[in-house]
XYZ file of C-alpha atoms in Angstrom:
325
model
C -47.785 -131.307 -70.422
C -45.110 -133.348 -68.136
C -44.777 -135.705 -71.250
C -44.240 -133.226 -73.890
C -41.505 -131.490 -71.295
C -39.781 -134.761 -71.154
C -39.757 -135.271 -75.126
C -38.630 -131.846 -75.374
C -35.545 -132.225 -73.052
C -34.789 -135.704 -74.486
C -34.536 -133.960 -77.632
C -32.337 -130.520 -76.588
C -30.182 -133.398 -74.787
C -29.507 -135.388 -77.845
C -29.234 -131.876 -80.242
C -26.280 -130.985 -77.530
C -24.325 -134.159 -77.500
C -23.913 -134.616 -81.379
C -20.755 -135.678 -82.261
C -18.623 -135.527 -85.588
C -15.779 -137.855 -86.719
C -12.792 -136.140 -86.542
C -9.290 -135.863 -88.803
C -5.921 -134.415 -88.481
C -3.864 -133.016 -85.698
C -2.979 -129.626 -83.904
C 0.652 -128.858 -84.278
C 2.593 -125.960 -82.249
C 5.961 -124.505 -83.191
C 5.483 -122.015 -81.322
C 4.424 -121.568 -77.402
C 1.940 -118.506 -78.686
C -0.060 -121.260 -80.725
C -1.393 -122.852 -77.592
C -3.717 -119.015 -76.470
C -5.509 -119.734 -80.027
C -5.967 -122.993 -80.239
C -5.659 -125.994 -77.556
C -3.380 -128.607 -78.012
C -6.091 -131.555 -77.686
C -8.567 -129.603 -79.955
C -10.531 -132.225 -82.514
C -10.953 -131.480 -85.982
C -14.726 -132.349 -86.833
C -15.773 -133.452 -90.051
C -19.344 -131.736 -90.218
C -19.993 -132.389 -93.589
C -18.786 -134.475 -96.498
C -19.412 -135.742 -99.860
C -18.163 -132.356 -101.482
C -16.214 -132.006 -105.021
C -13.915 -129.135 -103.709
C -15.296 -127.083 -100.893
C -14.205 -123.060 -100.665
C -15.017 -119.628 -99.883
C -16.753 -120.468 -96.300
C -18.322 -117.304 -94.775
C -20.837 -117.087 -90.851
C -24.079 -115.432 -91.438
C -24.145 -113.929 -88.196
C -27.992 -112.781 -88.584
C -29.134 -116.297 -89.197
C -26.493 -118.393 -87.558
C -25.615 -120.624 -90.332
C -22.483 -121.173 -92.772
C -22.179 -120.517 -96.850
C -19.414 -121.951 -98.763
C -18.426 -122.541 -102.288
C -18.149 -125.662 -104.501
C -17.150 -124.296 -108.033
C -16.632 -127.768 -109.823
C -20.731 -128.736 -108.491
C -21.555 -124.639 -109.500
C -23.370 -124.600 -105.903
C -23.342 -122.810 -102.600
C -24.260 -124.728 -99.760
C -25.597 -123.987 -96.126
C -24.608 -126.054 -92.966
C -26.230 -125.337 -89.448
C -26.010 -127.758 -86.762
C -30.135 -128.405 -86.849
C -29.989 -128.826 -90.546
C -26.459 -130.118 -91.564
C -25.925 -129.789 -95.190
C -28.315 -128.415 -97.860
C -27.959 -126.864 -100.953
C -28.000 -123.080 -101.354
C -27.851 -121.431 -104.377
C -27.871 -123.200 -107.737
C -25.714 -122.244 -109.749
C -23.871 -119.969 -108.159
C -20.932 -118.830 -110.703
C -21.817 -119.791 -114.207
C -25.639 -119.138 -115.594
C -24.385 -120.214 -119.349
C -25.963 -123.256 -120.807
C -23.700 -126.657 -121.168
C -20.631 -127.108 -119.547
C -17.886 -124.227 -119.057
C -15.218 -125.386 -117.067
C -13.855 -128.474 -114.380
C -14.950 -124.762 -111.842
C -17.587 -122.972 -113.338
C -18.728 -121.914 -109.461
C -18.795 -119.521 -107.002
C -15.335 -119.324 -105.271
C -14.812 -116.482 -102.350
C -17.752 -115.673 -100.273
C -18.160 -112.472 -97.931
C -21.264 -110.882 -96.758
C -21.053 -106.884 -96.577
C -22.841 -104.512 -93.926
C -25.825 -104.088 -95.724
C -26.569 -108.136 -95.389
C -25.487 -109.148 -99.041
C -23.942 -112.158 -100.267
C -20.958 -110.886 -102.004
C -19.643 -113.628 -104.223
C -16.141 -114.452 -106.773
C -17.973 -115.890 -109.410
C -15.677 -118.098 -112.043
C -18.048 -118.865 -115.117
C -19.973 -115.187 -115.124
C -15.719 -113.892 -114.437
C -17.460 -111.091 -112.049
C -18.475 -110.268 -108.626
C -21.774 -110.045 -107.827
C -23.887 -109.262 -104.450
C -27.314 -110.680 -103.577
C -29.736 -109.768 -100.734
C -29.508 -113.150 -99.008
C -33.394 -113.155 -98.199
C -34.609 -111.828 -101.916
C -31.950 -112.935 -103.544
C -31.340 -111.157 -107.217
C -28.028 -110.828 -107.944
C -26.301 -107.058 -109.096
C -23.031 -107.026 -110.783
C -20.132 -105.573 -108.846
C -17.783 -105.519 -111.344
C -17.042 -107.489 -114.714
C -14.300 -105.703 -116.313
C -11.136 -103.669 -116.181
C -10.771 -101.176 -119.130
C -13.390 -103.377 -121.075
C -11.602 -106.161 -120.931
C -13.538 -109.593 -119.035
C -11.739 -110.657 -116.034
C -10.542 -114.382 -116.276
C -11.971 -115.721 -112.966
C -12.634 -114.034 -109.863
C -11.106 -116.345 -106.798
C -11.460 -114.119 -103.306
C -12.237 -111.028 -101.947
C -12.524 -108.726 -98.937
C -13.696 -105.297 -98.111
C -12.508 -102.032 -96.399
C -14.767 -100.311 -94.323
C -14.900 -97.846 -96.869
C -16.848 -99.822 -99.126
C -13.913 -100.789 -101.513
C -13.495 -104.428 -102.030
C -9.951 -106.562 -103.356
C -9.759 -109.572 -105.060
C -7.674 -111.819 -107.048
C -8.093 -112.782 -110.461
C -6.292 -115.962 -111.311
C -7.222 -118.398 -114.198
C -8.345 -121.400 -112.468
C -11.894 -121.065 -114.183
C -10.907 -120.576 -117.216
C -11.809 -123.511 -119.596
C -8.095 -123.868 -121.206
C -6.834 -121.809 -117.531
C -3.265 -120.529 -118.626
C -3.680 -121.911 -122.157
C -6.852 -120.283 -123.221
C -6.874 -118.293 -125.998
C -10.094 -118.503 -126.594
C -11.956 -116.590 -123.233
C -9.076 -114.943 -121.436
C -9.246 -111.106 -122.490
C -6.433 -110.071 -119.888
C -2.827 -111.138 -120.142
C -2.028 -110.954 -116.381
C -3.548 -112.844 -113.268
C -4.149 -109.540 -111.529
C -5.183 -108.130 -108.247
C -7.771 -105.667 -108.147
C -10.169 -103.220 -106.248
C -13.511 -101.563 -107.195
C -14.732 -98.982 -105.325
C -18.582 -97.974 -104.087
C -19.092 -95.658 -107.481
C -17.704 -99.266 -109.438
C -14.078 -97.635 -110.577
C -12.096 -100.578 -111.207
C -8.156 -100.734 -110.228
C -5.365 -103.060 -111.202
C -3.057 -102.705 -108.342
C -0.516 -105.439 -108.663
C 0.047 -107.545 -112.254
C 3.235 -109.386 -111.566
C 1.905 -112.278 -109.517
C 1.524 -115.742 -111.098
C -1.061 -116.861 -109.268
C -2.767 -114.597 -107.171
C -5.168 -116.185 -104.383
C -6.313 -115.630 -101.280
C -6.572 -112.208 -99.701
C -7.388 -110.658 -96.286
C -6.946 -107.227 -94.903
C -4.993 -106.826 -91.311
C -7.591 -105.782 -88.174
C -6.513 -102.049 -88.603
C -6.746 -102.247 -92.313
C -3.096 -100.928 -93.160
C -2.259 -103.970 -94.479
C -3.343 -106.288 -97.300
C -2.167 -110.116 -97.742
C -2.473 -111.807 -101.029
C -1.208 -115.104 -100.832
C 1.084 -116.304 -103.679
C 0.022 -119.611 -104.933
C 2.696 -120.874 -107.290
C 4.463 -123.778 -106.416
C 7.952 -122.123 -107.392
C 7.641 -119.427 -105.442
C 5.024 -120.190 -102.646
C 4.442 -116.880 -100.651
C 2.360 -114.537 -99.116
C 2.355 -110.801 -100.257
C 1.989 -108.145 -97.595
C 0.762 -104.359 -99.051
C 0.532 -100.913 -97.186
C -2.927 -99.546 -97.448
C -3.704 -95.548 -96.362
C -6.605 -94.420 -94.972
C -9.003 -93.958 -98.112
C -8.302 -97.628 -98.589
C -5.228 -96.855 -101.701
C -3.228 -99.902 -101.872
C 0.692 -98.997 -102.049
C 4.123 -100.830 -102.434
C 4.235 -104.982 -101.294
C 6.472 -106.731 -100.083
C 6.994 -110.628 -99.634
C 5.424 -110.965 -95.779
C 5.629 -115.149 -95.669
C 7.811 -117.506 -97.625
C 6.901 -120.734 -96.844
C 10.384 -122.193 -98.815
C 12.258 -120.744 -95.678
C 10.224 -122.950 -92.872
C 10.943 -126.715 -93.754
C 8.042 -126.943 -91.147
C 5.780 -126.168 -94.256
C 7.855 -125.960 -97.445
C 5.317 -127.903 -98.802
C 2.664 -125.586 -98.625
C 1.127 -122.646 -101.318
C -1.166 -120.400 -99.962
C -4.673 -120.920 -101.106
C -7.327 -118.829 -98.982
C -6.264 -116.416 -96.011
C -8.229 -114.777 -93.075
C -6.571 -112.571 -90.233
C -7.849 -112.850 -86.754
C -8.855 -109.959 -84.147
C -5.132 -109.859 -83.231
C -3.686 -109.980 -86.345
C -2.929 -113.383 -86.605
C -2.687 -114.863 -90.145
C -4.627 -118.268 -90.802
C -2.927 -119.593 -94.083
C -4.917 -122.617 -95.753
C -1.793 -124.693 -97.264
C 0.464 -128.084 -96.482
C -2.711 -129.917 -96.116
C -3.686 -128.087 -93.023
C -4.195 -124.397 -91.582
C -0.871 -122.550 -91.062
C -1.216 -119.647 -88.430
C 0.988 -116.860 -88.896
C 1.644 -113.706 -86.150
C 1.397 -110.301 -87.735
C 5.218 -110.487 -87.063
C 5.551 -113.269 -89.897
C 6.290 -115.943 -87.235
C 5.406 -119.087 -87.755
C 2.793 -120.251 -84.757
C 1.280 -123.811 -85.778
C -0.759 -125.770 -87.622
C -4.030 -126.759 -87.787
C -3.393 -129.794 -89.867
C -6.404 -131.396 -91.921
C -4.140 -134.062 -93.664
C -6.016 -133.540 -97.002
C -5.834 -130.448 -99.204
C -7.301 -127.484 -97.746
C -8.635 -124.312 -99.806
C -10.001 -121.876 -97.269
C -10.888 -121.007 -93.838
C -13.319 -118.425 -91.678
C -14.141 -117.150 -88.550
C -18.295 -118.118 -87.042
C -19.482 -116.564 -84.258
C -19.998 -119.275 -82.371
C -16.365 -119.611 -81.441
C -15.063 -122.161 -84.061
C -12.877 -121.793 -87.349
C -14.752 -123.671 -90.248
C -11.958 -124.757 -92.753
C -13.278 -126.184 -96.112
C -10.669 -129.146 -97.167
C -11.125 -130.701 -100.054
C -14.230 -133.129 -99.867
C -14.841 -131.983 -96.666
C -16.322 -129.229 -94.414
C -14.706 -129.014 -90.939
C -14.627 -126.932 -88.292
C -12.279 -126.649 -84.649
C -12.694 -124.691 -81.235
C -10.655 -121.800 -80.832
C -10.169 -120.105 -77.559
């Protein structure tokens, strides 16, 4: 029994003191920065060997992480026990042969109820799935009959309606196909609980990420073209109604970042924006200040919150996560 105690805490000792190699830097503009994230925080690289890692979500139930990689068609798990293991395969295009360079999964939340709720680019819909049963149920696939071109991210109001984004990045031919694409516009959308469809906003170019503020009266869709590289900010009522936008975030006016495009956004407890763009996180107040940088130094699609305290940031080939306080 004293032997088996003895392999036991050998083995809880050598589980706690795993370590990761580590990228990038924290930068601070901003004094503010240093209550989310410390200065000396490390960027671990928990997992690697990806084609282009997105959509991360936390299970909270089961402790683990989900993300996206749309070229490989596969969602993956990571858990510090287990490290990286495949998912869900495929995950956004059933078809047979090849569809596109991202025939994936993209976005990834998971609703009250416990279901995967997933952007998928080859099927063009979103879909949910109980994450223990699996079986997937269509969302949505259409607006006024017409397929959507590729579903890219998405979150939900507490009443049950969910936005996303429908750009053309999985699109065989993206912007040049004539064949697939049924809708003219890269348009933002909601469907409600009954499954009514809404076009809300058809005069973006590239539509991305989107996020809702903590108090839900405000929705951020980030603005991915490299022209005009900018993050949208809508009013939202009460029933969840999106209303009038205006441009919250332009990274062209802080040289800080002018290199950046919004790809994926979350908002924090506080309000805080965390932009994934110029190779790195870029964390925004509700205010539209610019706070700092978690910088990854390679290009970074998407971030989100786990509950064990760290921000998991999928970069490129890379999954990666840092301490936040």
């Amino acid at each position: 029994m004293k032997n088996l105690l003895i392999i036991l805490l050998i083995s809880l000792s050598s589980y706690a003191q795993q370590t990761y190699p580590t990228l990038g830097k924290i930068i601070t503009y901003d004094p503010l920065f240093s209550k989310l994230v410390s200065a000396d925080a490390k960027i671990e690289v928990i997992a690697t060997g990806l084609k282009w890692a997105e959509g991360p979500v936390w299970v909270k139930d089961g402790g683990y992480l989900l993300f996206s990689d749309a070229p490989q068609n596969t969602i993956f798990r990571w858990d510090e026990k287990n490290g990286l293991q495949p998912f869900l395969k495929p995950s956004g295009y059933t078809g047979i042969g090849q569809y596109s360079d991202e025939p994936g999964s993209n976005g990834l939340l998971v609703n009250p109820a416990g279901e995967l709720v997933a952007c998928e680019h080859g099927d063009r819909r979103i879909s949910k799935m109980n994450l223990s049963g699996g079986g997937k149920v269509t969302i949505a696939d259409n607006w006024q009959g017409k397929r959507f071109n590729s579903p890219n991210d998405i979150c939900r109001h507490s009443s049950g309606t969910y936005y996303f984004t429908d750009p053309i990045y999985g699109l065989p031919g993206r912007e040049n196909d004539t064949k697939n694409r049924e809708i003219d516009v890269e348009g933002v959308y909601s469907v409600d609980t009954k499954g009514s469809v809404v076009q809300f906003q058809s005069n973006l170019k590239r539509p991305n990420g989107v996020a809702l503020s903590p108090d839900e009266t405000i929705l951020y869709v980030s603005h991915t073209d490299g022209a005009n590289p900018y993050i949208m900010a809508y009013a939202v009522d009460k029933d969840g109604v999106v209303g009038t936008g205006k441009i919250f975030f332009d990274f062209r006016e802080h040289k800080e970042v002018s290199n950046g495009a919004a790809d994926g956004i979350k908002t924090d407890a506080a309000g805080n924006i965390y932009a994934a763009a110029a190779n790195g996180i870029v964390v925004i107040s509700p205010k539209g200040k610019l706070l700092g940088k978690i910088e990854t130094g390679v290009p970074t699609a998407n971030c989100n919150f786990g509950a064990d305290g760290y921000l998991y940031i999928t970069a490129h080939h890379y999954l990666c996560r840092v301490k936040l306080k």
